[in-house]
Short mmCIF file of C-alpha atoms in Angstrom, two decimals:
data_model
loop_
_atom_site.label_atom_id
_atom_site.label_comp_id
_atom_site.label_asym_id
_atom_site.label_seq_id
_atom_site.Cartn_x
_atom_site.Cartn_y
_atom_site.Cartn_z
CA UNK V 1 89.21 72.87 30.82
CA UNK V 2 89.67 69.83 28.52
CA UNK V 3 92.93 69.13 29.73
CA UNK V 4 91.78 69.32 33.35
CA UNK V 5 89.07 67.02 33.47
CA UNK V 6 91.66 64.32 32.15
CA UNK V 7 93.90 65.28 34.94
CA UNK V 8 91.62 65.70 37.37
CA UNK V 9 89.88 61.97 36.92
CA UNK V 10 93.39 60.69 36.70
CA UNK V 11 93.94 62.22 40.40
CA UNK V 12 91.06 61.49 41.35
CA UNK V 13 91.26 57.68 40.46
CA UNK V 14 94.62 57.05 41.85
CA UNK V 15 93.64 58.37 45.26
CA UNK V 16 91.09 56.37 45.40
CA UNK V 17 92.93 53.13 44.24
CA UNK V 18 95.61 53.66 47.34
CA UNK V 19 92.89 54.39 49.99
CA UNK V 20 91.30 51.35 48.53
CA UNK V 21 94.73 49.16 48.84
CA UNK V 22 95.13 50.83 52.38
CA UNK V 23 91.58 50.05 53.43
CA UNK V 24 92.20 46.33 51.82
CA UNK V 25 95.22 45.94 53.65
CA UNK V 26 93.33 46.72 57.27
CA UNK V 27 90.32 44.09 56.63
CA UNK V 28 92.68 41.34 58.06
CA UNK V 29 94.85 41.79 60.99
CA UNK V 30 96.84 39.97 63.33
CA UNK V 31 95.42 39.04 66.46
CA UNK V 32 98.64 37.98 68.19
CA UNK V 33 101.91 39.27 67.59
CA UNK V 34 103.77 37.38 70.03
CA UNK V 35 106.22 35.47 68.03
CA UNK V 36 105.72 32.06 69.10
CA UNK V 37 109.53 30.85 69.81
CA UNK V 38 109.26 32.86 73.22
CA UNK V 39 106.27 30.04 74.05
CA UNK V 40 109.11 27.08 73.42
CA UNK V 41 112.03 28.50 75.08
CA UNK V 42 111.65 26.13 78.30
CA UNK V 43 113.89 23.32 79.30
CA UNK V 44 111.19 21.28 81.35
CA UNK V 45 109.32 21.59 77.83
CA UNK V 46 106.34 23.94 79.35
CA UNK V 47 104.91 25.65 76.12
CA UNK V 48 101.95 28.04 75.74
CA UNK V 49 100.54 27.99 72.49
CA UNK V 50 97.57 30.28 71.36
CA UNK V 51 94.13 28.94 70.71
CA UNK V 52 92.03 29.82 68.07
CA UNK V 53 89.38 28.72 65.45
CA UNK V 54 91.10 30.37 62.52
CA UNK V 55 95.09 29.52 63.05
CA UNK V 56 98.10 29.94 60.52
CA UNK V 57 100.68 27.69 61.21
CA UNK V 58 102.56 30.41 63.25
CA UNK V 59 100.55 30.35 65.99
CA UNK V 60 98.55 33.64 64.79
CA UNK V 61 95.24 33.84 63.86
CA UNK V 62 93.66 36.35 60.79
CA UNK V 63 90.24 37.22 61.31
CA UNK V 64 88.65 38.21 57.87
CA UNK V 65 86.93 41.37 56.93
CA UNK V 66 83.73 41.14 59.67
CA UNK V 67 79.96 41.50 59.10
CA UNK V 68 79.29 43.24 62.40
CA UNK V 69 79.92 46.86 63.58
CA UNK V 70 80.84 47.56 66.80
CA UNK V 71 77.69 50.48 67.30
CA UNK V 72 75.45 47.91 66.68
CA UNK V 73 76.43 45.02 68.98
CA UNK V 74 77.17 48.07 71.66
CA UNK V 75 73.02 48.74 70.99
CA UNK V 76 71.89 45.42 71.32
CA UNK V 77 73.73 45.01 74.63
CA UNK V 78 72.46 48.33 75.89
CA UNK V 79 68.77 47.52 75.16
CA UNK V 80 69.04 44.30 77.44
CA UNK V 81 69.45 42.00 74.11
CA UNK V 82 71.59 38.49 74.77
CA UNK V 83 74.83 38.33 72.19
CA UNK V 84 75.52 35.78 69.62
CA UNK V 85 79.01 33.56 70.10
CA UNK V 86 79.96 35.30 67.43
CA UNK V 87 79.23 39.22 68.32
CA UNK V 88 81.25 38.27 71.37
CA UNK V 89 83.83 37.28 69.88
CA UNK V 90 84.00 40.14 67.35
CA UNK V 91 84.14 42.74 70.15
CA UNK V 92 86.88 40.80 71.80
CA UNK V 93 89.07 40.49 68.59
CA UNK V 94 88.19 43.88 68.33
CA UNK V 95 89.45 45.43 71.49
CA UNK V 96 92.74 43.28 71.12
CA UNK V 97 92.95 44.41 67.53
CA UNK V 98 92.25 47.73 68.44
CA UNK V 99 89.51 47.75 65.60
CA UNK V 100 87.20 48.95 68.50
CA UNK V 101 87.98 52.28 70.37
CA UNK V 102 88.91 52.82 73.41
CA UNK V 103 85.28 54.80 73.58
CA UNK V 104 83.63 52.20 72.12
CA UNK V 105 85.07 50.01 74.85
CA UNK V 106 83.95 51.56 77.59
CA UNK V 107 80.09 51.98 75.84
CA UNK V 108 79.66 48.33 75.75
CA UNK V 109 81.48 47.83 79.10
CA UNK V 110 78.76 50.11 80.72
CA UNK V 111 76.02 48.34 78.47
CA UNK V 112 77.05 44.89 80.28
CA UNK V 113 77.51 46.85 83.78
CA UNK V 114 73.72 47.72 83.48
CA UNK V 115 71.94 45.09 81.35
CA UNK V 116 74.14 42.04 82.50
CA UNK V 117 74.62 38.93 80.53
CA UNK V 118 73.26 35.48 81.21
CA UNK V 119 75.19 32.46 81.99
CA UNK V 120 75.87 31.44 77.94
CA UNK V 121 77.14 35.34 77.32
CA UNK V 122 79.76 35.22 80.28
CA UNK V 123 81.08 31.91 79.53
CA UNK V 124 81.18 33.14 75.95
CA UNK V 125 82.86 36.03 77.04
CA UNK V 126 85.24 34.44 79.03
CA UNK V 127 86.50 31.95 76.43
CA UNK V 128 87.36 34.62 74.24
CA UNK V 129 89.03 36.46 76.71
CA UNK V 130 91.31 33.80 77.43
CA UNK V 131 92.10 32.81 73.80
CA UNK V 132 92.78 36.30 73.14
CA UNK V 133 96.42 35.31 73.72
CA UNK V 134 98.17 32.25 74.99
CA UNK V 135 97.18 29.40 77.03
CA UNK V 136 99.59 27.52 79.00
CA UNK V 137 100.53 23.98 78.28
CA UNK V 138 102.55 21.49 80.30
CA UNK V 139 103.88 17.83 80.12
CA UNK V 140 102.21 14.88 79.92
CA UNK V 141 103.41 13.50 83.04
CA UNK V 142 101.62 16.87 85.33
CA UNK V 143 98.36 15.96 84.29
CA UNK V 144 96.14 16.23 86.73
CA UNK V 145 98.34 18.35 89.31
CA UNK V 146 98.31 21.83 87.87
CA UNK V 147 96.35 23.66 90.31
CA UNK V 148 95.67 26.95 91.23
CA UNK V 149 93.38 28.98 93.91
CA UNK V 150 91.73 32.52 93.92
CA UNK V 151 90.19 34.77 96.46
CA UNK V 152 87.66 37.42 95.79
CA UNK V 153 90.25 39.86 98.31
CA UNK V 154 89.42 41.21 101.72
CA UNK V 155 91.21 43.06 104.67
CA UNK V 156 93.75 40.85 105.25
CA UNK V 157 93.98 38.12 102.87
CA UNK V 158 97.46 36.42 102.66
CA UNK V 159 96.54 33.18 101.84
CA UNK V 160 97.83 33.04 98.67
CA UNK V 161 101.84 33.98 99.69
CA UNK V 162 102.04 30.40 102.61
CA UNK V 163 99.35 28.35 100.51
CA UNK V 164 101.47 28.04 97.09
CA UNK V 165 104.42 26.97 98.51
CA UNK V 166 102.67 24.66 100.47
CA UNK V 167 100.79 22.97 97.82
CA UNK V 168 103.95 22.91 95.88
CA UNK V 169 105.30 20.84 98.84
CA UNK V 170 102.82 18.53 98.22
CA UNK V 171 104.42 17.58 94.87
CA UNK V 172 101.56 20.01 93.25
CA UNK V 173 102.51 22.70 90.39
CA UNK V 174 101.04 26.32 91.38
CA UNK V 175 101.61 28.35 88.22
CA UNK V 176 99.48 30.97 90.05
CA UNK V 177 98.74 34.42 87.73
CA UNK V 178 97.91 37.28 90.45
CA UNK V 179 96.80 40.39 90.42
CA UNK V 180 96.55 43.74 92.69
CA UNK V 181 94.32 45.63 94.98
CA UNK V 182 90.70 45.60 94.49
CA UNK V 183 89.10 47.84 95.86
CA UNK V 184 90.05 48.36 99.95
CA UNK V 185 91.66 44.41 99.40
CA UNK V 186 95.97 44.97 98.55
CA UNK V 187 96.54 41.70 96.00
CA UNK V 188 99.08 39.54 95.94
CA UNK V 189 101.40 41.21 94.19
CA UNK V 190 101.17 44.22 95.83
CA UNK V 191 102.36 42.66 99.38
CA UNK V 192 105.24 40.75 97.27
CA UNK V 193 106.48 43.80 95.82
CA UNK V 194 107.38 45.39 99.25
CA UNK V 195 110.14 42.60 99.22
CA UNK V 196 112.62 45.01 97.97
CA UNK V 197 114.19 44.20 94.40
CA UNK V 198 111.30 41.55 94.24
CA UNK V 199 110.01 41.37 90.52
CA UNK V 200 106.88 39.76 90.05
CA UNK V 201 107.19 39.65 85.85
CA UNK V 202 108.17 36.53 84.48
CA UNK V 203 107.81 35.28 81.02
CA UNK V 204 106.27 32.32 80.02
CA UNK V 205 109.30 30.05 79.82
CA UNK V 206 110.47 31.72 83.24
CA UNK V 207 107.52 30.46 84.54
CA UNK V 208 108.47 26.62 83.33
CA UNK V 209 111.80 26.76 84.82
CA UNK V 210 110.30 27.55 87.92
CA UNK V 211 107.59 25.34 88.48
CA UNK V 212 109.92 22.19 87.41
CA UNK V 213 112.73 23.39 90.18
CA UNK V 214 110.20 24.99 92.90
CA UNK V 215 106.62 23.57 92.20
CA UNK V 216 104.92 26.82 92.38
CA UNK V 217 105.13 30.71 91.25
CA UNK V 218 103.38 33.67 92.21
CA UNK V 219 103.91 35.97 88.82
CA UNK V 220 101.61 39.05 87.60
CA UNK V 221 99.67 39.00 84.03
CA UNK V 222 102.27 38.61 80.93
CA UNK V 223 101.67 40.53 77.63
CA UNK V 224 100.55 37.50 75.83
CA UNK V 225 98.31 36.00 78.68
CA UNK V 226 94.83 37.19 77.84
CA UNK V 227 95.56 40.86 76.25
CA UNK V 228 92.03 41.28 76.17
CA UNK V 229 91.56 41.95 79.90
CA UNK V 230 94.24 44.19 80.31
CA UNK V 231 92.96 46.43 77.90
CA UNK V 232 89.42 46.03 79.31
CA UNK V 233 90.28 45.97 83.17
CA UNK V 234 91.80 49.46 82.53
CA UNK V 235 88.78 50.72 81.06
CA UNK V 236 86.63 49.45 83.78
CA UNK V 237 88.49 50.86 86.15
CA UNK V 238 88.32 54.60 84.47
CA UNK V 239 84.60 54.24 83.59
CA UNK V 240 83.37 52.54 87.30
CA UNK V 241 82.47 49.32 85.76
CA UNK V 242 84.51 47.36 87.65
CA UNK V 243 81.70 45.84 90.12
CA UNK V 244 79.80 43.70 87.11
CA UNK V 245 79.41 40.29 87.89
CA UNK V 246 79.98 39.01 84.19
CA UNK V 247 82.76 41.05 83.86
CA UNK V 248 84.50 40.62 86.95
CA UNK V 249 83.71 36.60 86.26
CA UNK V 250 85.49 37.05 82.63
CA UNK V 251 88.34 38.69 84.22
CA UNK V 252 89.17 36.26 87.08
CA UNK V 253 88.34 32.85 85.13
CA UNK V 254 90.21 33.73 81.71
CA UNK V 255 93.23 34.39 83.39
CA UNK V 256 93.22 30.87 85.64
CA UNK V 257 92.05 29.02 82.62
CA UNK V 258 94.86 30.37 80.64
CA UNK V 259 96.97 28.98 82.75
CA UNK V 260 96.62 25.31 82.02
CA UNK V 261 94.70 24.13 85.27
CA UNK V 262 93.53 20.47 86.27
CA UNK V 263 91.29 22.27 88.95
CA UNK V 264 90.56 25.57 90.47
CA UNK V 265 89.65 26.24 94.26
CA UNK V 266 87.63 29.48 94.45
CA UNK V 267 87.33 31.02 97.66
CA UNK V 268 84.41 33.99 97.49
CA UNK V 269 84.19 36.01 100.62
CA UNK V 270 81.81 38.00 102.71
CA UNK V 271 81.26 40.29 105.01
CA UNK V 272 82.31 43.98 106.24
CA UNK V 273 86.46 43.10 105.39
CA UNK V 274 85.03 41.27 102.07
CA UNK V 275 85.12 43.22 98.59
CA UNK V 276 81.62 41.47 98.54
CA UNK V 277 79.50 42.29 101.52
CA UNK V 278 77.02 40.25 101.37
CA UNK V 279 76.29 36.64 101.39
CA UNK V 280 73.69 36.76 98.11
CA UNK V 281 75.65 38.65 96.17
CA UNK V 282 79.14 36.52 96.89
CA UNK V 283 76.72 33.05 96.07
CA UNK V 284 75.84 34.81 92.80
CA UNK V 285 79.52 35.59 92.14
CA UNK V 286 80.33 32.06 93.00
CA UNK V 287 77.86 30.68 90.30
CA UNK V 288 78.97 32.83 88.02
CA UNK V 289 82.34 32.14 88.23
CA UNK V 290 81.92 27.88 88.90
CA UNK V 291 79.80 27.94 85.61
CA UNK V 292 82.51 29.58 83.43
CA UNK V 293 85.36 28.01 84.62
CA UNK V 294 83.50 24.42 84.42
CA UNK V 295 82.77 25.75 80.65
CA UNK V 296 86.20 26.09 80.06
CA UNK V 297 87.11 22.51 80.90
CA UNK V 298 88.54 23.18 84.51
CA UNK V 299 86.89 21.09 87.10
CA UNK V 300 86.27 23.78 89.50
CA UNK V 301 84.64 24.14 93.43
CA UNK V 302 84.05 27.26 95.50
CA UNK V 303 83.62 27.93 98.97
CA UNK V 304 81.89 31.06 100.65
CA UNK V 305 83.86 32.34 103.58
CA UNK V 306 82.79 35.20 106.33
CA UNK V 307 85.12 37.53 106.65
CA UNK V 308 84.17 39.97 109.27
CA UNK V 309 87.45 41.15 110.22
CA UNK V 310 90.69 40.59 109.09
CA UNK V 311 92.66 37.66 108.30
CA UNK V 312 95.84 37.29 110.87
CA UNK V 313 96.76 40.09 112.95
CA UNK V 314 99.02 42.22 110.54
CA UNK V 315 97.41 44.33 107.13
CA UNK V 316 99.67 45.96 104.89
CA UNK V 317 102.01 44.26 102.30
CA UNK V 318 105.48 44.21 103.97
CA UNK V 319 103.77 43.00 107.48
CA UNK V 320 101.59 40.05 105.43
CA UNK V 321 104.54 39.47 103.95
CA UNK V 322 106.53 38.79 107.24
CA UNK V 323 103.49 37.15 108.88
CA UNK V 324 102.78 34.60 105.70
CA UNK V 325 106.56 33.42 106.27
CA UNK V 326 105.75 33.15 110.42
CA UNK V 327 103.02 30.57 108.84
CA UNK V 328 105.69 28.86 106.87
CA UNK V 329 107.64 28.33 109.78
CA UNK V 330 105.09 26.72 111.68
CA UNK V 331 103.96 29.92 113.70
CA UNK V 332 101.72 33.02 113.06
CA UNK V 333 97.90 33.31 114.19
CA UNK V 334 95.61 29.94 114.09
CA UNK V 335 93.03 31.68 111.41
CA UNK V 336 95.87 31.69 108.93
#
């Protein structure tokens, strides 16, 4: 027994020692992976470069070993309490990190869903949604004419597909970052898709090319553009949290302000074809969204539109499609 207990502590101390390296090792991680040359790959010198309070000189960012657990800023939220910056942030980092679960996630996303967040939490929220990954940059000389425009979706809605182009013809850039179906609504990218071979993925120096040669681009969410809200969209969308107005307002504004804007047209609908139905709770959505954005540094307006019944006379993606290039052309129905 004398020689075991020798053994035994040296065993004993060594195991420790390596779970201690391992668990020393996992107190700092990487926020972003992306390797930053794919950001400064563009001829017309369009870069995106991530944001962040704590930066190495890659373009990363470490976040130290932090004092808050995730159960804990999950209970304040559920018992109605408003966040700090800084828990915000932590359960952000966290979900990109993957430091918070997946389970975790979707506690806190519910917690939001039913407690809400004031204006100072969503804006909050939204920030570090958006520097959760890269932000679009572009030259000097487009200051001031990097626009984009968002709808909250109804039966219908085109008006993104003849509008870019058209603002684009207006010597505008329209580096517009889409999404899909929400809801009854098809998005964007779902009607552009039904162009056969059509890709709507496009990398961030893709997207430079473009908008110096054509003005504008209709693309879908890149890896590196705000990470965060991929991972949470999915969640809401499993866990029915997907109709919160401070986290559909961190969804929609991270992803336009990642994108570099000047200004931001938001047009908020109502009405029976509307994802909103009715008129208080799209002006809510519209404050929401106007006092994030404006947080973020993008002079923004919205307008709340009736929408009844469809706009045009086609719905469904190939037939939007065909009627969006009928507006083009100088033709199609007088409401579009």
């Amino acid at each position: 027994m004398s020689l075991f207990n020798p053994l035994f502590t040296r065993v004993v101390v060594r195991t420790l020692s390596c779970k201690m390296s391992r668990s020393a090792k996992r107190a700092k991680f990487t926020m972003c992976n992306t390797d930053s040359r794919d950001f400064y790959n563009t001829s017309v010198g369009v870069t995106s470069k991530a944001k962040s309070n704590i930066s190495t000189n890659s373009g990363q960012k470490e976040v130290g070993m932090s004092k808050f657990r995730a159960p804990d800023v999950i209970a304040k939220k559920r018992d109605g309490e408003s966040l700090s910056k800084e828990e915000i942030q932590y359960f952000v980092n966290g979900v990109v990190s993957k430091e918070v679960q997946d389970s975790q996630i979707g506690a806190m996303l519910m917690a939001i869903y039913l407690t809400g967040m004031n204006r100072e939490e969503t804006t909050t929220l939204t920030r570090a949604m958006r520097d959760s990954g890269s932000v679009l940059s572009f030259p000097a000389d487009w200051s001031g004419i990097v626009v984009d425009k968002h709808s909250t979706g109804g039966g219908g809605d085109k008006i993104s597909l003849p509008l870019a182009p058209a603002l684009a013809a207006c010597g505008l850039k329209v580096p517009m970052i889409s999404g899909r179906g929400l809801g009854h609504t098809g998005g964007t990218l779902d009607k552009l898709e039904s162009i056969p071979n059509f890709t709507v993925d496009c990398s961030t120096g893709r997207m430079g090319d473009i908008l110096e040669k054509v003005g504008c681009c209709i693309v879908g969410q890149t890896a590196d553009i705000v990470p965060a809200d991929k991972i949470m969209y999915a969640i809401r969308d499993i866990t029915s949290t997907v109709a919160s107005l401070p986290l559909i307002t961190a969804s929609i504004v991270s992803k336009k302000a990642a994108e570099g804007l000047s200004a931001l047209v938001l047009d908020v609908k109502y009405g029976r074809a509307a994802f909103m139905q009715t008129l208080d709770k799209a002006r809510d959505l519209a404050h929401s969204m106007v006092s994030a954005s404006e947080g973020l540094g993008v002079k923004t307006v919205a307008l709340l539109t009736r929408m009844d019944d469809p706009i045009g006379v086609t719905i469904g993606n190939s037939l939007e499609v065909w009627e969006s290039l009928l507006c083009l052309q100088g033709g199609g129905p007088e409401d579009l």
